[in-house]
mmCIF file of C-alpha atoms in Angstrom:
data_model
loop_
_atom_site.group_PDB
_atom_site.id
_atom_site.type_symbol
_atom_site.label_atom_id
_atom_site.label_comp_id
_atom_site.label_asym_id
_atom_site.label_seq_id
_atom_site.Cartn_x
_atom_site.Cartn_y
_atom_site.Cartn_z
ATOM 1 C CA MET A 25 89.779 87.451 98.765
ATOM 2 C CA SER A 26 87.355 89.986 100.249
ATOM 3 C CA LYS A 27 88.160 93.696 100.151
ATOM 4 C CA TYR A 28 86.421 96.581 101.881
ATOM 5 C CA ALA A 29 87.290 100.283 102.043
ATOM 6 C CA ILE A 30 85.833 103.717 102.543
ATOM 7 C CA HIS A 31 84.320 104.808 99.258
ATOM 8 C CA ASN A 32 86.389 107.962 98.733
ATOM 9 C CA PRO A 33 89.787 107.651 100.409
ATOM 10 C CA GLU A 34 90.934 110.732 98.497
ATOM 11 C CA TYR A 35 88.707 112.808 100.797
ATOM 12 C CA LEU A 36 91.445 112.315 103.402
ATOM 13 C CA HIS A 37 94.286 113.353 101.119
ATOM 14 C CA ILE A 38 95.600 116.554 102.682
ATOM 15 C CA HIS A 39 97.314 118.715 100.083
ATOM 16 C CA ASP A 40 100.313 120.992 100.329
ATOM 17 C CA LYS A 41 101.050 124.036 98.194
ATOM 18 C CA ASP A 42 103.826 122.174 96.349
ATOM 19 C CA GLY A 43 101.327 119.687 94.907
ATOM 20 C CA SER A 44 102.167 116.819 97.262
ATOM 21 C CA PHE A 45 99.645 115.356 99.672
ATOM 22 C CA ALA A 46 99.571 113.492 102.970
ATOM 23 C CA TYR A 47 97.444 110.462 103.739
ATOM 24 C CA GLY A 48 95.290 111.908 106.487
ATOM 25 C CA SER A 49 96.088 114.517 109.101
ATOM 26 C CA ASP A 50 99.469 114.345 110.825
ATOM 27 C CA GLN A 51 100.050 115.114 114.498
ATOM 28 C CA GLU A 52 103.427 116.598 113.548
ATOM 29 C CA TRP A 53 101.494 119.575 112.161
ATOM 30 C CA TYR A 54 100.477 120.704 115.642
ATOM 31 C CA PRO A 55 102.356 123.840 116.718
ATOM 32 C CA THR A 56 103.432 122.803 120.238
ATOM 33 C CA LEU A 57 105.764 120.024 121.342
ATOM 34 C CA TRP A 58 103.172 118.473 123.678
ATOM 35 C CA GLN A 59 100.571 118.407 120.925
ATOM 36 C CA ARG A 60 103.019 116.746 118.555
ATOM 37 C CA ARG A 61 103.958 114.144 121.157
ATOM 38 C CA ALA A 62 100.462 113.357 122.462
ATOM 39 C CA GLY A 63 98.200 114.321 119.571
ATOM 40 C CA CYS A 64 97.444 110.987 117.901
ATOM 41 C CA GLY A 65 93.953 110.786 119.449
ATOM 42 C CA PRO A 66 92.708 114.206 118.330
ATOM 43 C CA THR A 67 94.469 113.755 114.985
ATOM 44 C CA THR A 68 92.604 110.503 114.339
ATOM 45 C CA ALA A 69 89.380 112.154 115.496
ATOM 46 C CA SER A 70 90.081 114.898 112.957
ATOM 47 C CA ASN A 71 90.305 112.336 110.167
ATOM 48 C CA ILE A 72 86.929 110.899 111.144
ATOM 49 C CA VAL A 73 85.334 114.352 111.217
ATOM 50 C CA LEU A 74 87.033 115.516 108.013
ATOM 51 C CA TYR A 75 85.760 112.520 106.090
ATOM 52 C CA PHE A 76 82.149 113.290 106.938
ATOM 53 C CA LEU A 77 82.632 116.989 106.213
ATOM 54 C CA GLN A 78 84.086 116.050 102.824
ATOM 55 C CA LYS A 79 81.178 113.723 102.086
ATOM 56 C CA GLN A 80 78.818 116.652 102.542
ATOM 57 C CA ASN A 81 80.911 119.187 100.618
ATOM 58 C CA PRO A 82 83.870 117.651 98.721
ATOM 59 C CA ARG A 83 86.773 119.991 98.061
ATOM 60 C CA THR A 84 90.547 120.029 97.953
ATOM 61 C CA MET A 85 91.672 119.900 101.575
ATOM 62 C CA TYR A 86 94.865 121.747 102.460
ATOM 63 C CA ARG A 87 97.063 121.382 105.521
ATOM 64 C CA GLU A 88 95.797 124.621 107.065
ATOM 65 C CA ASP A 89 92.207 123.379 106.664
ATOM 66 C CA ALA A 90 93.051 120.123 108.406
ATOM 67 C CA LEU A 91 94.960 121.896 111.171
ATOM 68 C CA GLU A 92 91.935 124.051 111.923
ATOM 69 C CA VAL A 93 89.897 120.901 112.566
ATOM 70 C CA MET A 94 92.805 119.323 114.481
ATOM 71 C CA GLN A 95 92.934 122.281 116.862
ATOM 72 C CA GLU A 96 89.188 122.069 117.412
ATOM 73 C CA MET A 97 89.390 118.343 118.109
ATOM 74 C CA TRP A 98 92.283 118.913 120.532
ATOM 75 C CA LYS A 99 89.882 120.914 122.698
ATOM 76 C CA LEU A 100 87.441 117.986 122.768
ATOM 77 C CA VAL A 101 89.649 114.888 122.562
ATOM 78 C CA THR A 102 92.272 116.275 124.926
ATOM 79 C CA PRO A 103 95.149 113.987 125.917
ATOM 80 C CA GLY A 104 95.950 113.612 129.598
ATOM 81 C CA ILE A 105 99.205 112.430 131.125
ATOM 82 C CA MET A 106 98.503 108.987 129.608
ATOM 83 C CA GLY A 107 97.311 110.400 126.315
ATOM 84 C CA VAL A 108 93.894 109.274 125.066
ATOM 85 C CA HIS A 109 94.153 105.698 126.307
ATOM 86 C CA LEU A 110 90.470 104.745 126.433
ATOM 87 C CA THR A 111 87.946 104.503 123.619
ATOM 88 C CA SER A 112 85.465 106.248 125.938
ATOM 89 C CA GLN A 113 87.723 109.326 126.061
ATOM 90 C CA PHE A 114 87.752 109.376 122.286
ATOM 91 C CA THR A 115 84.002 108.985 121.819
ATOM 92 C CA ARG A 116 83.167 111.511 124.532
ATOM 93 C CA GLY A 117 85.146 114.159 122.673
ATOM 94 C CA VAL A 118 83.921 113.307 119.183
ATOM 95 C CA ASP A 119 80.331 113.082 120.441
ATOM 96 C CA ALA A 120 80.632 116.691 121.611
ATOM 97 C CA TYR A 121 81.481 117.708 118.041
ATOM 98 C CA LEU A 122 78.673 115.771 116.351
ATOM 99 C CA PRO A 123 76.098 118.615 116.451
ATOM 100 C CA SER A 124 78.466 120.542 114.138
ATOM 101 C CA LEU A 125 78.255 117.858 111.452
ATOM 102 C CA PRO A 126 75.582 117.916 108.743
ATOM 103 C CA MET A 127 74.435 114.353 109.446
ATOM 104 C CA ALA A 128 73.428 112.329 112.511
ATOM 105 C CA LEU A 129 76.074 109.809 113.568
ATOM 106 C CA THR A 130 76.357 107.263 116.349
ATOM 107 C CA ALA A 131 79.521 105.724 117.743
ATOM 108 C CA LYS A 132 79.978 101.973 117.550
ATOM 109 C CA GLU A 133 82.823 100.434 119.547
ATOM 110 C CA LEU A 134 84.639 97.131 119.607
ATOM 111 C CA LYS A 135 86.876 96.962 122.658
ATOM 112 C CA ILE A 136 89.895 94.658 122.824
ATOM 113 C CA PRO A 137 90.533 93.723 126.475
ATOM 114 C CA LYS A 138 93.987 93.210 127.915
ATOM 115 C CA ALA A 139 93.026 89.666 128.945
ATOM 116 C CA LYS A 140 93.554 87.489 125.893
ATOM 117 C CA GLY A 141 90.754 85.081 126.757
ATOM 118 C CA GLN A 142 88.217 87.915 126.799
ATOM 119 C CA ARG A 143 89.037 89.314 123.370
ATOM 120 C CA PRO A 144 86.671 89.071 120.405
ATOM 121 C CA SER A 145 87.664 86.732 117.603
ATOM 122 C CA LEU A 146 89.458 87.911 114.483
ATOM 123 C CA ALA A 147 86.246 87.158 112.588
ATOM 124 C CA SER A 148 84.377 89.582 114.867
ATOM 125 C CA VAL A 149 86.987 92.269 114.250
ATOM 126 C CA ALA A 150 86.767 91.672 110.485
ATOM 127 C CA ASP A 151 82.959 91.864 110.613
ATOM 128 C CA PHE A 152 83.135 95.157 112.527
ATOM 129 C CA LEU A 153 85.488 96.665 109.962
ATOM 130 C CA ALA A 154 83.543 95.321 106.986
ATOM 131 C CA ALA A 155 80.293 96.793 108.325
ATOM 132 C CA SER A 156 81.980 100.155 108.868
ATOM 133 C CA PHE A 157 83.451 100.341 105.383
ATOM 134 C CA THR A 158 80.232 99.127 103.775
ATOM 135 C CA ALA A 159 78.570 102.087 105.511
ATOM 136 C CA ASP A 160 81.388 104.320 104.159
ATOM 137 C CA CYS A 161 82.832 105.086 107.581
ATOM 138 C CA PRO A 162 86.544 105.173 108.500
ATOM 139 C CA VAL A 163 87.567 103.436 111.719
ATOM 140 C CA ALA A 164 89.648 104.826 114.578
ATOM 141 C CA PHE A 165 91.998 102.174 116.003
ATOM 142 C CA LEU A 166 93.549 102.389 119.474
ATOM 143 C CA ASN A 167 96.590 100.163 119.862
ATOM 144 C CA LEU A 168 98.084 100.161 123.370
ATOM 145 C CA SER A 169 100.660 97.475 122.559
ATOM 146 C CA LYS A 170 101.873 96.626 119.077
ATOM 147 C CA GLY A 171 102.606 93.010 120.018
ATOM 148 C CA SER A 172 104.746 91.327 117.379
ATOM 149 C CA LEU A 173 104.062 93.950 114.716
ATOM 150 C CA THR A 174 107.103 95.884 113.573
ATOM 151 C CA ASN A 175 105.288 98.525 111.525
ATOM 152 C CA LEU A 176 103.038 100.115 114.144
ATOM 153 C CA TYR A 177 103.662 102.567 116.981
ATOM 154 C CA GLU A 178 102.190 101.493 120.296
ATOM 155 C CA TRP A 179 100.033 103.489 122.712
ATOM 156 C CA HIS A 180 98.776 105.105 119.542
ATOM 157 C CA TRP A 181 95.659 105.951 117.537
ATOM 158 C CA VAL A 182 95.527 105.508 113.748
ATOM 159 C CA THR A 183 92.824 105.703 111.075
ATOM 160 C CA ILE A 184 91.878 102.489 109.269
ATOM 161 C CA VAL A 185 90.489 103.116 105.778
ATOM 162 C CA GLY A 186 90.328 99.606 104.305
ATOM 163 C CA MET A 187 90.645 95.887 104.909
ATOM 164 C CA GLU A 188 91.243 92.726 102.940
ATOM 165 C CA GLN A 189 90.827 89.124 104.028
ATOM 166 C CA ASP A 190 92.493 86.212 102.240
ATOM 167 C CA ARG A 191 89.472 84.002 102.788
ATOM 168 C CA GLU A 192 86.813 83.575 105.441
ATOM 169 C CA GLY A 193 88.735 82.958 108.635
ATOM 170 C CA GLY A 194 92.035 83.840 106.921
ATOM 171 C CA ARG A 195 94.561 86.621 107.409
ATOM 172 C CA VAL A 196 93.132 90.132 107.776
ATOM 173 C CA LEU A 197 95.185 93.088 106.562
ATOM 174 C CA ALA A 198 94.100 96.593 107.534
ATOM 175 C CA THR A 199 95.061 99.650 105.487
ATOM 176 C CA LEU A 200 95.780 102.635 107.671
ATOM 177 C CA TYR A 201 96.654 106.312 107.425
ATOM 178 C CA ASP A 202 99.188 107.639 109.925
ATOM 179 C CA ASP A 203 102.179 109.965 109.941
ATOM 180 C CA SER A 204 101.177 111.218 106.444
ATOM 181 C CA GLN A 205 101.709 107.689 105.094
ATOM 182 C CA ILE A 206 99.630 104.679 104.021
ATOM 183 C CA TRP A 207 100.484 101.061 104.793
ATOM 184 C CA GLU A 208 99.037 97.723 105.904
ATOM 185 C CA ILE A 209 99.180 95.840 109.188
ATOM 186 C CA ASP A 210 98.338 92.239 110.034
ATOM 187 C CA LEU A 211 95.383 92.579 112.397
ATOM 188 C CA GLY A 212 95.342 88.898 113.266
ATOM 189 C CA LEU A 213 98.944 89.039 114.434
ATOM 190 C CA TRP A 214 98.191 92.144 116.477
ATOM 191 C CA LEU A 215 95.108 90.592 118.074
ATOM 192 C CA GLU A 216 97.068 87.460 118.966
ATOM 193 C CA THR A 217 100.179 89.151 120.367
ATOM 194 C CA THR A 218 99.187 92.542 121.817
ATOM 195 C CA SER A 219 99.810 92.620 125.563
ATOM 196 C CA ARG A 220 97.507 95.543 126.407
ATOM 197 C CA GLY A 221 94.681 95.491 123.866
ATOM 198 C CA GLY A 222 92.940 98.623 122.628
ATOM 199 C CA GLY A 223 89.812 99.082 120.566
ATOM 200 C CA PHE A 224 88.043 100.202 117.400
ATOM 201 C CA VAL A 225 85.585 103.086 117.004
ATOM 202 C CA SER A 226 83.344 103.710 114.006
ATOM 203 C CA TYR A 227 80.887 106.573 113.589
ATOM 204 C CA GLN A 228 77.972 105.447 111.464
ATOM 205 C CA PRO A 229 74.708 107.040 110.330
ATOM 206 C CA SER A 230 72.139 107.038 113.104
ATOM 207 C CA LEU A 231 69.001 104.992 112.587
ATOM 208 C CA GLN A 232 66.028 107.296 112.379
#
């Protein structure tokens, strides 16, 4: 079995004053109803940004700290009537924030078309994730249709922080942060059964 993960998942543990913590930012923390309903894109973007900020200056991250970044990302990764339903919308917003980060990053995308015959193989998806985690970079995952999965919202962005593969060419399980929780999904089942596709985005150190 092969396992890959971001090197410091605790950097995305968002603490509360009572000593508990959430796994990543949570769109339910936004103050307005529309933000809470449509905020998965900017929330996931916040996780990506927060991880790189934490790598530069690790500290205990509290909910109010995360919400400050979430509000900033809302201005850049702003949902429309259809939410943030394209990876290009996501990268355009995050790219606008990159000059504020202490390191140079470049977006890498793996799009999953609606047409099943045009989709990359599961091996290609696994390679994309493995390369991202080896580079210590979390992955933003856009899922427009959950297919046969029962443990994933659809038309939704989540943050993938790890992956394991039974064997080469075998089942691929992705570990994700969403809704303050951590759990695994079967990426192969999603790739095979999703009716609308989606995509993966990873911000990785720029080659100088």
